[in-house]
Amino acid sequence: MTLSLARPAGYTLVRAGRASFLVHRRATAVALALTLLLAAACLTYLCAAQSYVAPSEALKVVLGQPSPDELTVGTFRLPRMTVGLLVGAAFGVAGALIQTVSRNPLASPDIIGVTQGASALTVGALTFGVTSYAYLPYLSVAGGLLAAALVYVFAWRGGLHATRFVLIGIGFAVALRSVTNLFMTKGDYLVAQQAKVWMTGSLADRGWDEAVPVTWALLLLTPFVCWAARAQRTVSMDDDTATALGIRLGRVRLGLALLGVVLASIATGAAGPVDFVALLAPQLARRMTRTAQIPLLSSALTGAVIVVVADLLGRKLFEPTQLPVGVLTAAVGAPYLIWLIIRGRTGGKA
Amino acid sequence: MTETDIETGTGTGRRPARLSARDLTLAYEDRTVVDGLDVDIPDGAVTVIVGPNACGKSTLLRALGRLLKPARGSVLLDGTELARIPTRAIARSLGLLPQSPVAPEAITVADLVSRGRQPHQRWWQQWSDADEHAVTEAMTRTDTAALAERSVDELSGGQRQRVWIAMALAQETDLLLLDEPTTYLDISHQVEVLDLCRRLNHERGRTVVAVLHDLNQAARYADHLIAMKSGRIVAQGAPSDIVTADLVRDVFGLESVVVPDPVTGSPLVVAGRPWGAGD
């Protein structure tokens, strides 16, 4: 019994030869439950997004078997749902990473200007003649990185203070939104209208052309996310203690933040700034797993569930009017943000 | 005391010390704190660095533990400059407890102590038998095993400090640097922590380097005492050899009488001067 005392409580040891892994039991259970919930949400989405399709037919389409509902489910709903799911997961992980690095639950990419930077550059390009959608993902990643770099430079005063970082980020977010608006008023009316819908965060008309590149981008980033899940543990320590343990905290932080910014930007490029998902998902996930760190897998799953369910509700609630998914997530996220600010723990740890 | 002094010696005429500094200059921005200092940390002994506030003692310790990059000169670990050794490799030979470490929120004692195993772990080796053994032993030695499941936030100052020391112990390094490990502790917890350092040295042969505020505690627990003033080493050696009223006046600017400690026989500094003496 004395031996097992040493192992951190709540973890199960899994061994294979010389390899050994500590698995957090509650986090695993939560991730499993979230996976089931996500599967249920996806199936509901495929069956009920507009006209009703029987679950058996929907499943047939997913499995690639012939079905009369091939067009409805396979061509329209499935790619849109896939984009929603991936965007939600990417925002969830991005939020978790940036909140972890800044040790602040407020510091998510949609609050501190990252998604606004991605939007500004994308909308700018759209309204000023870039017609090929193929460039948009790159533009939004560039915009997100640029905005993050600007916030970083302005917030740096011989050190990075969490509250100052968040406040400057919020300032940049507002400024970049104005820039985006400026682009829209200057640009062609029709394109501006299109950009406006994109700006609220929308999954409307997303097909396989959008779904495939997002899938690839996120698949490529998966190994980095796996690294992040382990590296994240060390960021919650203070600099001196981490250095004493042989961790290069500066590099780890930079790596985690970069990954978060890139993920948020890719997601923004695919669906526009779906507000508050990156803010909300990690904190919800952490409350469920009760882990010391924000759990990445559960954040991804929570983000995915939020976006898929929000898009479904947006399509169903006020039929035939369809609300963009960003309106729904904002309706839930904004009160949470206000609550966070009222609680006044902006300088606290994530 | 004397027994260990003979056993360990204090570095002269033996193989070079594992940890040493050569021509070490340390500065914060423009302000030079330590200028051209040479020091050898005797192996297998308890070294205590003392001196008045802002004399550079903590700065020196931070440089010995690679938390601060030298402006000039170098810190050598086993003859190699610290800057040339991967930080993870350093962490397997040299442990360090900073002055006010911050625990991740809501972390349990066992979890925090097991973080000390970080330099020995890989992503695919998250918990070996060696990890289990080291963490168990660290908690047993520091008497924190009973607290294993408790949250670090809810512990008393003394308990928390023992947990941090346990983390540094779990790292299983031959060298252990402690930056004012007794600050914020009441007297009984101070003694508890210092006794622990002593036992580590005696029973495990670990080299311990600590910065302490209290000169009498330093004199009682050190095999090798380093007295610093304005970034220089004023005196070093066994406390019984170097702690005198002259040294205390020189280093701290304080008149005192030095008598044998009634408990250990080590020098005991009593502030002030006898009535009627002097003026």
XYZ file of C-alpha atoms in Angstrom:
629
model
C 0.000 0.000 0.000
C 2.819 2.424 0.818
C 4.110 2.069 -2.717
C 0.934 3.178 -4.436
C 0.914 6.315 -2.265
C 3.681 7.762 -4.373
C 1.751 7.594 -7.587
C -0.371 10.702 -8.093
C -3.928 9.962 -7.039
C -6.494 9.359 -9.754
C -4.034 7.867 -12.228
C -3.791 4.285 -13.426
C -0.444 2.948 -14.521
C -0.387 1.270 -17.915
C 2.767 -0.648 -18.768
C 4.173 -2.323 -21.835
C 7.776 -3.453 -21.544
C 9.901 -0.471 -20.619
C 7.198 1.947 -21.633
C 4.868 3.219 -18.960
C 1.970 5.638 -19.095
C -0.065 7.342 -16.408
C -3.691 7.518 -17.382
C -5.994 9.869 -15.514
C -9.067 7.763 -14.822
C -11.641 10.544 -14.587
C -10.274 12.355 -17.647
C -10.459 9.112 -19.622
C -14.040 8.496 -18.529
C -14.981 12.090 -19.412
C -13.331 11.786 -22.835
C -15.233 8.559 -23.497
C -18.536 10.100 -22.431
C -17.857 13.167 -24.588
C -17.055 10.935 -27.566
C -20.414 9.190 -27.171
C -22.148 12.555 -26.794
C -20.407 13.834 -29.909
C -21.402 10.725 -31.854
C -25.003 11.211 -30.771
C -24.904 14.910 -31.689
C -23.447 14.090 -35.101
C -26.041 11.445 -35.827
C -28.831 13.817 -34.774
C -27.314 16.458 -37.003
C -27.212 14.168 -40.019
C -30.780 13.014 -39.426
C -32.468 16.257 -38.472
C -30.468 19.242 -39.751
C -33.346 20.103 -42.060
C -35.684 17.505 -43.500
C -35.777 14.268 -41.496
C -33.613 11.353 -42.571
C -33.835 7.980 -40.830
C -30.734 7.203 -38.706
C -30.229 3.906 -40.557
C -30.045 5.729 -43.883
C -27.732 8.393 -42.457
C -25.385 5.704 -41.144
C -25.413 3.987 -44.539
C -24.191 7.196 -46.163
C -21.466 7.664 -43.567
C -20.296 4.084 -44.174
C -20.308 4.662 -47.935
C -23.185 2.332 -48.768
C -25.744 3.315 -51.403
C -28.738 5.193 -50.033
C -31.526 7.397 -51.412
C -30.374 10.120 -49.024
C -26.866 10.222 -50.498
C -27.295 13.807 -51.741
C -28.866 15.324 -48.591
C -26.585 13.622 -46.103
C -23.424 12.900 -48.082
C -23.106 16.064 -50.126
C -24.648 18.695 -47.860
C -24.811 17.681 -44.221
C -21.767 15.462 -43.728
C -19.108 17.917 -44.994
C -20.718 20.826 -43.129
C -20.858 18.772 -39.954
C -17.248 17.664 -40.457
C -16.076 21.256 -40.781
C -18.092 22.189 -37.677
C -16.693 19.290 -35.695
C -13.088 20.020 -36.679
C -13.423 23.764 -36.181
C -14.909 23.182 -32.744
C -12.128 20.777 -31.805
C -9.449 23.167 -33.098
C -10.902 26.110 -31.186
C -11.189 23.949 -28.064
C -7.519 22.929 -28.163
C -6.388 26.440 -29.166
C -8.236 27.942 -26.204
C -6.832 25.316 -23.843
C -3.255 25.988 -25.004
C -3.432 29.767 -24.806
C -5.223 29.730 -21.454
C -2.560 27.351 -20.167
C 0.361 29.429 -21.390
C -1.070 32.698 -20.072
C -2.432 31.059 -16.902
C -5.607 33.015 -17.440
C -9.068 31.655 -18.246
C -9.868 34.896 -20.115
C -7.002 34.598 -22.552
C -8.532 32.665 -25.387
C -7.729 33.330 -29.049
C -11.147 34.905 -29.692
C -10.691 37.388 -26.842
C -7.082 38.446 -27.375
C -7.256 39.278 -31.067
C -6.011 36.120 -32.799
C -9.242 35.234 -34.572
C -9.847 38.950 -35.247
C -6.435 39.182 -36.910
C -7.239 36.131 -38.987
C -10.594 37.681 -39.934
C -9.166 41.087 -40.789
C -6.661 39.728 -43.268
C -9.152 37.291 -44.778
C -11.919 39.856 -45.186
C -9.408 42.365 -46.505
C -8.317 39.890 -49.142
C -11.921 38.978 -49.997
C -13.061 42.556 -50.430
C -10.015 43.567 -52.381
C -10.202 41.058 -55.134
C -8.787 37.749 -53.909
C -11.381 35.485 -55.413
C -9.739 32.112 -54.915
C -10.893 30.527 -51.677
C -7.785 28.357 -51.748
C -5.735 31.239 -50.358
C -8.033 32.000 -47.469
C -6.702 29.438 -44.959
C -3.128 30.689 -45.446
C -4.257 34.273 -45.140
C -6.091 33.609 -41.905
C -3.111 31.762 -40.396
C -0.882 34.676 -41.395
C -3.387 37.148 -39.927
C -3.669 35.210 -36.675
C 0.102 34.927 -36.243
C 0.543 38.602 -37.070
C -2.054 39.684 -34.525
C -0.543 37.401 -31.862
C 2.928 38.801 -32.552
C 1.632 42.369 -32.259
C -0.117 41.688 -28.947
C 3.023 39.982 -27.669
C 5.282 42.886 -28.636
C 2.981 45.487 -27.098
C 2.400 43.512 -23.904
C 6.100 42.824 -23.341
C 7.696 44.985 -20.673
C 10.762 42.977 -19.767
C 8.309 40.228 -18.885
C 4.830 39.114 -19.739
C 2.153 39.973 -17.186
C -1.033 37.981 -17.701
C -3.506 40.811 -17.079
C -1.668 43.311 -19.270
C -1.420 40.690 -22.002
C -5.172 40.059 -21.915
C -6.097 43.765 -21.799
C -3.835 44.634 -24.725
C -5.203 41.618 -26.572
C -8.771 42.831 -26.006
C -7.744 46.264 -27.325
C -6.281 44.715 -30.448
C -9.355 42.540 -30.915
C -11.567 45.656 -30.979
C -9.185 47.539 -33.262
C -8.932 44.621 -35.686
C -12.690 44.265 -35.771
C -12.885 47.921 -36.835
C -10.304 47.289 -39.526
C -12.422 44.396 -40.762
C -15.506 46.643 -40.808
C -13.561 49.263 -42.715
C -12.618 46.677 -45.324
C -16.238 45.678 -45.660
C -17.536 49.211 -46.183
C -14.800 49.938 -48.702
C -15.220 46.722 -50.607
C -17.710 45.510 -53.162
C -21.234 45.370 -51.705
C -21.951 41.757 -52.574
C -18.615 40.488 -51.287
C -19.022 42.574 -48.164
C -22.366 40.917 -47.557
C -20.707 37.530 -47.899
C -17.876 38.574 -45.625
C -20.373 39.753 -43.036
C -21.953 36.311 -42.773
C -18.494 34.766 -42.579
C -17.593 37.230 -39.819
C -20.307 35.995 -37.485
C -18.930 32.517 -37.855
C -20.949 30.413 -40.199
C -20.904 26.890 -41.510
C -23.447 27.561 -44.262
C -22.563 26.021 -47.623
C -19.471 24.251 -46.353
C -18.776 21.306 -48.640
C -15.992 18.789 -49.086
C -13.846 21.474 -50.739
C -13.610 23.168 -47.341
C -13.712 20.023 -45.207
C -10.763 18.231 -46.809
C -8.049 20.898 -46.335
C -9.096 21.527 -42.714
C -8.936 17.801 -42.039
C -5.436 17.586 -43.488
C -4.198 20.631 -41.617
C -5.447 19.291 -38.308
C -4.116 15.785 -38.993
C -0.692 17.265 -39.649
C -0.843 19.148 -36.361
C -1.934 16.109 -34.329
C 1.616 15.008 -33.357
C 2.253 18.508 -32.060
C -0.946 18.403 -30.039
C 0.221 15.098 -28.510
C 3.498 16.761 -27.563
C 1.545 19.689 -26.118
C -0.583 17.421 -23.947
C 2.550 16.250 -22.151
C 4.484 19.541 -22.232
C 1.505 21.435 -20.841
C 2.055 19.800 -17.433
C 5.242 21.745 -16.940
C 3.946 25.206 -17.819
C 1.918 25.533 -14.638
C 5.122 25.659 -12.584
C 7.047 28.861 -11.966
C 10.064 29.596 -14.170
C 12.721 28.835 -11.563
C 11.256 25.506 -10.484
C 10.770 24.442 -14.102
C 14.357 25.342 -14.991
C 15.572 23.418 -11.962
C 13.718 20.388 -13.338
C 15.493 20.744 -16.670
C 12.590 22.218 -18.613
C 13.197 25.013 -21.114
C 10.065 26.844 -20.203
C 10.497 29.681 -22.685
C 10.589 27.280 -25.612
C 7.746 25.162 -24.308
C 5.560 28.254 -23.824
C 6.386 29.588 -27.271
C 5.657 26.206 -28.848
C 2.321 25.847 -27.072
C 1.258 29.422 -27.883
C 2.250 29.092 -31.545
C 0.321 25.850 -31.859
C -2.715 27.487 -30.253
C -2.559 30.490 -32.574
C -2.167 28.325 -35.687
C -5.072 26.065 -34.686
C -7.352 29.024 -33.955
C -6.387 30.658 -37.250
C -7.036 27.520 -39.293
C -10.426 27.177 -37.632
C -11.188 30.848 -38.292
C -10.195 30.427 -41.921
C -12.626 27.548 -42.280
C -15.693 28.925 -40.502
C -15.036 32.497 -39.499
C -14.555 33.511 -35.881
C -17.039 31.224 -34.122
C -16.959 33.262 -30.949
C -16.487 31.966 -27.415
C -15.905 28.301 -28.269
C -12.198 28.654 -27.490
C -13.070 30.491 -24.289
C -15.753 28.129 -23.091
C -14.732 24.608 -24.119
C -11.457 24.311 -22.139
C -12.988 25.567 -18.911
C -16.016 23.287 -19.240
C -13.716 20.358 -19.992
C -11.515 21.087 -17.022
C -14.466 21.304 -14.675
C -15.573 17.890 -15.870
C -12.186 16.146 -15.626
C -11.080 17.971 -12.446
C -7.459 17.709 -13.579
C -4.704 20.130 -12.553
C -4.168 20.988 -16.228
C -6.726 21.853 -18.848
C -7.301 18.520 -20.635
C -6.612 18.859 -24.370
C -8.571 15.852 -25.609
C -11.665 16.750 -23.617
C -11.345 20.409 -24.685
C -11.303 19.289 -28.323
C -14.328 17.045 -27.822
C -16.239 19.705 -25.874
C -15.511 22.276 -28.598
C -16.693 19.850 -31.260
C -19.920 19.077 -29.376
C -20.608 22.802 -28.832
C -20.191 23.702 -32.510
C -22.120 20.729 -33.907
C -25.006 21.259 -31.472
C -24.975 25.054 -31.957
C -25.091 24.672 -35.732
C -27.963 22.199 -35.456
C -29.892 24.527 -33.127
C -29.141 27.497 -35.370
C -30.752 25.672 -38.242
C -33.726 24.314 -36.332
C -34.743 26.843 -33.671
C -36.236 29.550 -35.882
C -36.984 27.605 -39.021
C -37.059 28.607 -41.808
C -34.660 31.362 -40.680
C -31.178 29.896 -40.249
C -28.913 31.466 -37.665
C -25.138 31.333 -38.178
C -23.444 29.054 -35.655
C -21.488 31.994 -34.210
C -24.684 33.656 -33.003
C -25.596 30.603 -30.974
C -22.142 30.165 -29.414
C -22.069 33.875 -28.590
C -25.446 33.595 -26.858
C -23.962 31.049 -24.470
C -20.405 32.397 -24.337
C -21.068 36.082 -23.718
C -22.795 35.579 -20.335
C -19.961 33.278 -19.321
C -17.407 35.935 -20.262
C -19.285 38.541 -18.224
C -19.385 36.164 -15.291
C -15.624 35.586 -15.583
C -14.955 39.327 -15.535
C -17.346 40.007 -12.638
C -15.684 37.249 -10.666
C -12.577 39.368 -11.154
C -9.960 36.721 -11.386
C -8.325 37.999 -14.531
C -4.895 37.611 -12.990
C -5.541 34.101 -11.744
C -4.399 30.846 -13.170
C -6.157 29.049 -15.948
C 30.468 18.088 13.574
C 34.200 17.509 13.825
C 33.811 13.964 12.580
C 32.290 15.114 9.308
C 34.854 17.825 8.955
C 37.597 15.255 8.980
C 35.705 12.890 6.704
C 34.751 15.352 4.039
C 37.562 17.808 4.369
C 36.865 21.148 2.820
C 38.142 20.736 -0.656
C 41.830 21.492 -0.326
C 44.371 19.249 -2.002
C 41.822 16.695 -3.185
C 40.228 16.098 -6.551
C 38.479 19.206 -7.898
C 35.057 19.956 -6.508
C 32.110 18.862 -8.661
C 30.586 22.330 -8.523
C 32.727 25.424 -8.761
C 32.805 28.929 -10.178
C 35.656 30.728 -11.888
C 35.931 34.488 -12.305
C 32.165 34.649 -11.909
C 30.572 38.026 -12.574
C 26.847 38.342 -12.102
C 24.716 41.318 -12.972
C 21.091 42.348 -13.182
C 20.914 44.647 -16.204
C 23.588 47.258 -15.421
C 23.992 46.553 -11.740
C 26.891 44.209 -11.026
C 26.130 42.110 -7.951
C 29.027 39.674 -7.934
C 32.370 40.560 -9.534
C 35.051 38.022 -10.434
C 34.287 35.466 -7.749
C 35.983 32.051 -7.447
C 34.436 29.348 -5.330
C 34.615 25.576 -4.873
C 31.697 23.794 -3.272
C 33.127 20.949 -1.160
C 31.708 17.583 -2.196
C 29.620 15.632 0.275
C 29.368 18.495 2.733
C 26.763 20.996 3.810
C 27.801 24.430 2.600
C 25.932 27.461 3.875
C 26.245 30.901 2.335
C 25.581 33.837 4.682
C 25.845 37.583 4.450
C 23.829 40.769 4.864
C 20.874 41.593 2.607
C 21.819 42.287 -1.006
C 25.318 40.852 -0.603
C 24.742 38.605 -3.613
C 24.323 35.296 -1.785
C 21.049 34.324 -3.440
C 22.370 35.640 -6.749
C 25.394 33.370 -6.417
C 23.178 30.382 -5.624
C 20.980 31.132 -8.628
C 24.054 31.202 -10.867
C 25.334 27.910 -9.404
C 21.949 26.440 -10.322
C 21.958 27.970 -13.873
C 18.913 30.144 -13.098
C 21.069 33.175 -13.824
C 23.500 33.425 -16.714
C 26.930 34.797 -15.768
C 27.831 38.152 -17.302
C 31.409 36.905 -17.289
C 33.248 33.810 -16.085
C 31.630 30.451 -15.612
C 30.092 27.895 -13.317
C 31.589 24.441 -13.746
C 29.799 21.172 -13.068
C 32.219 18.234 -13.149
C 34.640 20.449 -15.020
C 32.229 21.452 -17.797
C 30.706 24.874 -18.123
C 27.016 24.801 -17.147
C 26.075 26.675 -20.301
C 27.446 23.765 -22.361
C 25.454 21.050 -20.605
C 21.846 20.371 -21.676
C 19.596 21.709 -18.931
C 17.938 18.304 -18.572
C 21.299 16.642 -17.969
C 22.095 19.241 -15.333
C 18.775 18.455 -13.680
C 19.896 14.856 -13.196
C 22.969 15.911 -11.183
C 21.887 19.146 -9.588
C 18.601 19.901 -7.858
C 17.520 23.337 -6.815
C 14.754 24.706 -4.664
C 14.112 28.368 -5.481
C 13.194 30.920 -2.844
C 9.453 31.062 -3.410
C 8.336 28.263 -5.703
C 4.738 28.379 -6.971
C 2.724 25.172 -7.055
C 0.239 24.587 -9.856
C -3.258 25.301 -8.574
C -5.047 22.462 -6.789
C -2.147 20.027 -7.251
C -1.857 17.192 -4.737
C 1.243 16.556 -2.671
C 2.032 13.250 -4.394
C 1.595 14.881 -7.795
C 3.905 17.757 -6.944
C 6.579 15.497 -5.468
C 6.418 13.263 -8.542
C 7.156 16.304 -10.721
C 10.682 15.992 -9.358
C 11.061 12.936 -11.590
C 10.637 15.032 -14.722
C 14.313 14.966 -15.793
C 14.296 11.157 -15.586
C 11.100 10.643 -17.534
C 10.225 10.481 -21.226
C 6.858 10.730 -22.891
C 6.822 6.961 -23.178
C 8.298 6.387 -19.731
C 5.950 8.261 -17.468
C 6.249 6.124 -14.371
C 9.051 3.590 -13.836
C 9.896 1.560 -10.754
C 12.722 4.000 -10.124
C 10.204 6.867 -10.151
C 7.958 5.088 -7.697
C 10.873 4.291 -5.423
C 12.319 7.805 -5.497
C 8.990 9.513 -4.809
C 8.100 7.125 -2.003
C 11.468 7.623 -0.388
C 11.370 11.398 -0.791
C 7.983 11.536 0.899
C 9.056 9.199 3.667
C 12.224 11.176 4.399
C 10.387 14.472 4.547
C 7.547 12.946 6.544
C 4.993 13.977 3.926
C 3.679 10.515 2.974
C 0.624 11.053 5.161
C -0.185 14.194 3.181
C 0.085 12.471 -0.217
C -3.526 12.969 -1.259
C -3.921 16.463 0.196
C -3.949 19.566 -1.949
C -0.778 21.634 -1.612
C -2.881 24.812 -1.279
C -4.326 23.709 2.041
C -1.043 22.875 3.788
C 0.684 24.940 6.446
C 3.896 26.784 5.569
C 6.098 24.160 7.205
C 4.324 21.263 5.539
C 4.484 22.980 2.174
C 8.210 23.595 2.468
C 8.744 19.926 3.320
C 6.748 18.983 0.225
C 8.921 21.219 -1.965
C 12.035 19.680 -0.478
C 10.522 16.257 -1.160
C 10.122 17.258 -4.798
C 13.772 18.281 -4.992
C 14.752 15.000 -3.290
C 12.708 12.912 -5.710
C 14.936 14.354 -8.411
C 17.712 12.212 -6.840
C 20.590 14.524 -7.541
C 23.972 14.380 -5.831
C 23.941 18.131 -5.453
C 21.103 20.055 -3.885
C 20.869 23.849 -3.760
C 18.383 25.500 -1.393
C 17.630 29.207 -1.518
C 16.575 30.364 1.960
C 14.637 27.173 2.706
C 13.607 28.419 6.144
C 12.124 31.792 5.217
C 8.505 32.232 6.346
C 8.785 29.255 8.699
C 8.404 29.411 12.458
C 11.320 28.315 14.604
C 10.300 24.674 15.024
C 9.740 24.242 11.303
C 13.051 25.950 10.586
C 14.836 23.429 12.755
C 12.877 20.606 11.157
C 13.923 21.632 7.640
C 17.561 22.142 8.590
C 17.706 18.811 10.431
C 16.396 17.216 7.276
C 19.189 18.775 5.183
C 21.715 17.546 7.692
C 20.353 13.998 7.604
C 20.411 13.999 3.807
C 24.041 14.849 3.899
C 24.945 12.418 6.660
C 22.921 9.443 5.518
C 23.076 9.881 1.783
C 26.293 11.793 1.279
C 24.520 14.490 -0.693
C 26.216 17.796 -1.269
C 23.916 20.502 0.054
C 24.358 24.218 -0.568
C 21.955 26.542 1.249
C 21.558 30.259 1.570
C 20.472 31.131 5.105
C 19.625 34.385 6.825
C 20.307 33.271 10.359
C 24.017 33.259 11.129
C 23.616 30.986 14.158
C 21.662 28.394 12.235
C 24.287 28.601 9.510
C 27.081 28.054 12.035
C 25.229 25.143 13.565
C 24.364 23.264 10.393
C 27.234 24.057 8.016
C 30.367 21.980 7.471
C 31.602 24.737 5.259
C 30.547 28.330 5.761
C 30.886 31.011 3.099
C 30.511 34.600 4.357
C 29.782 37.154 1.661
C 29.722 40.926 1.596
C 29.115 43.207 -1.389
C 29.474 40.376 -3.886
C 32.778 39.103 -2.496
C 33.659 36.146 -0.308
C 35.043 37.564 2.931
C 35.789 34.282 4.635
C 35.136 30.587 4.168
C 35.862 27.443 6.092
C 34.549 25.435 9.034
C 32.302 27.647 11.196
C 34.421 26.990 14.299
C 37.443 28.324 12.419
C 36.002 31.436 10.894
C 33.094 32.730 12.989
C 34.582 35.395 15.259
C 33.423 38.758 16.561
C 35.761 40.383 14.008
C 34.133 38.545 11.118
C 30.633 39.443 12.311
C 31.681 43.109 12.587
C 33.295 43.010 9.167
C 30.428 41.250 7.378
C 27.326 42.464 9.181
C 28.651 45.665 10.820
C 27.437 44.321 14.146
C 29.147 44.239 17.520
C 28.804 40.805 19.073
C 30.191 38.201 21.372
C 30.826 34.727 20.036
C 30.372 31.888 22.533
C 30.120 28.108 22.111
C 26.577 26.925 21.357
C 25.452 25.099 24.557
C 23.835 22.357 22.430
C 26.314 21.653 19.643
C 29.458 23.533 20.589
C 29.399 25.423 17.310
C 29.972 29.188 17.422
C 26.962 31.139 18.710
C 26.788 34.817 17.868
C 25.173 37.016 20.506
C 24.541 40.558 19.334
C 25.806 43.536 21.345
C 28.834 43.950 23.558
C 29.322 43.409 27.273
C 28.116 46.277 29.520
C 30.905 48.610 30.342
C 33.119 47.375 27.558
C 34.317 49.933 25.028
C 33.011 53.439 25.807
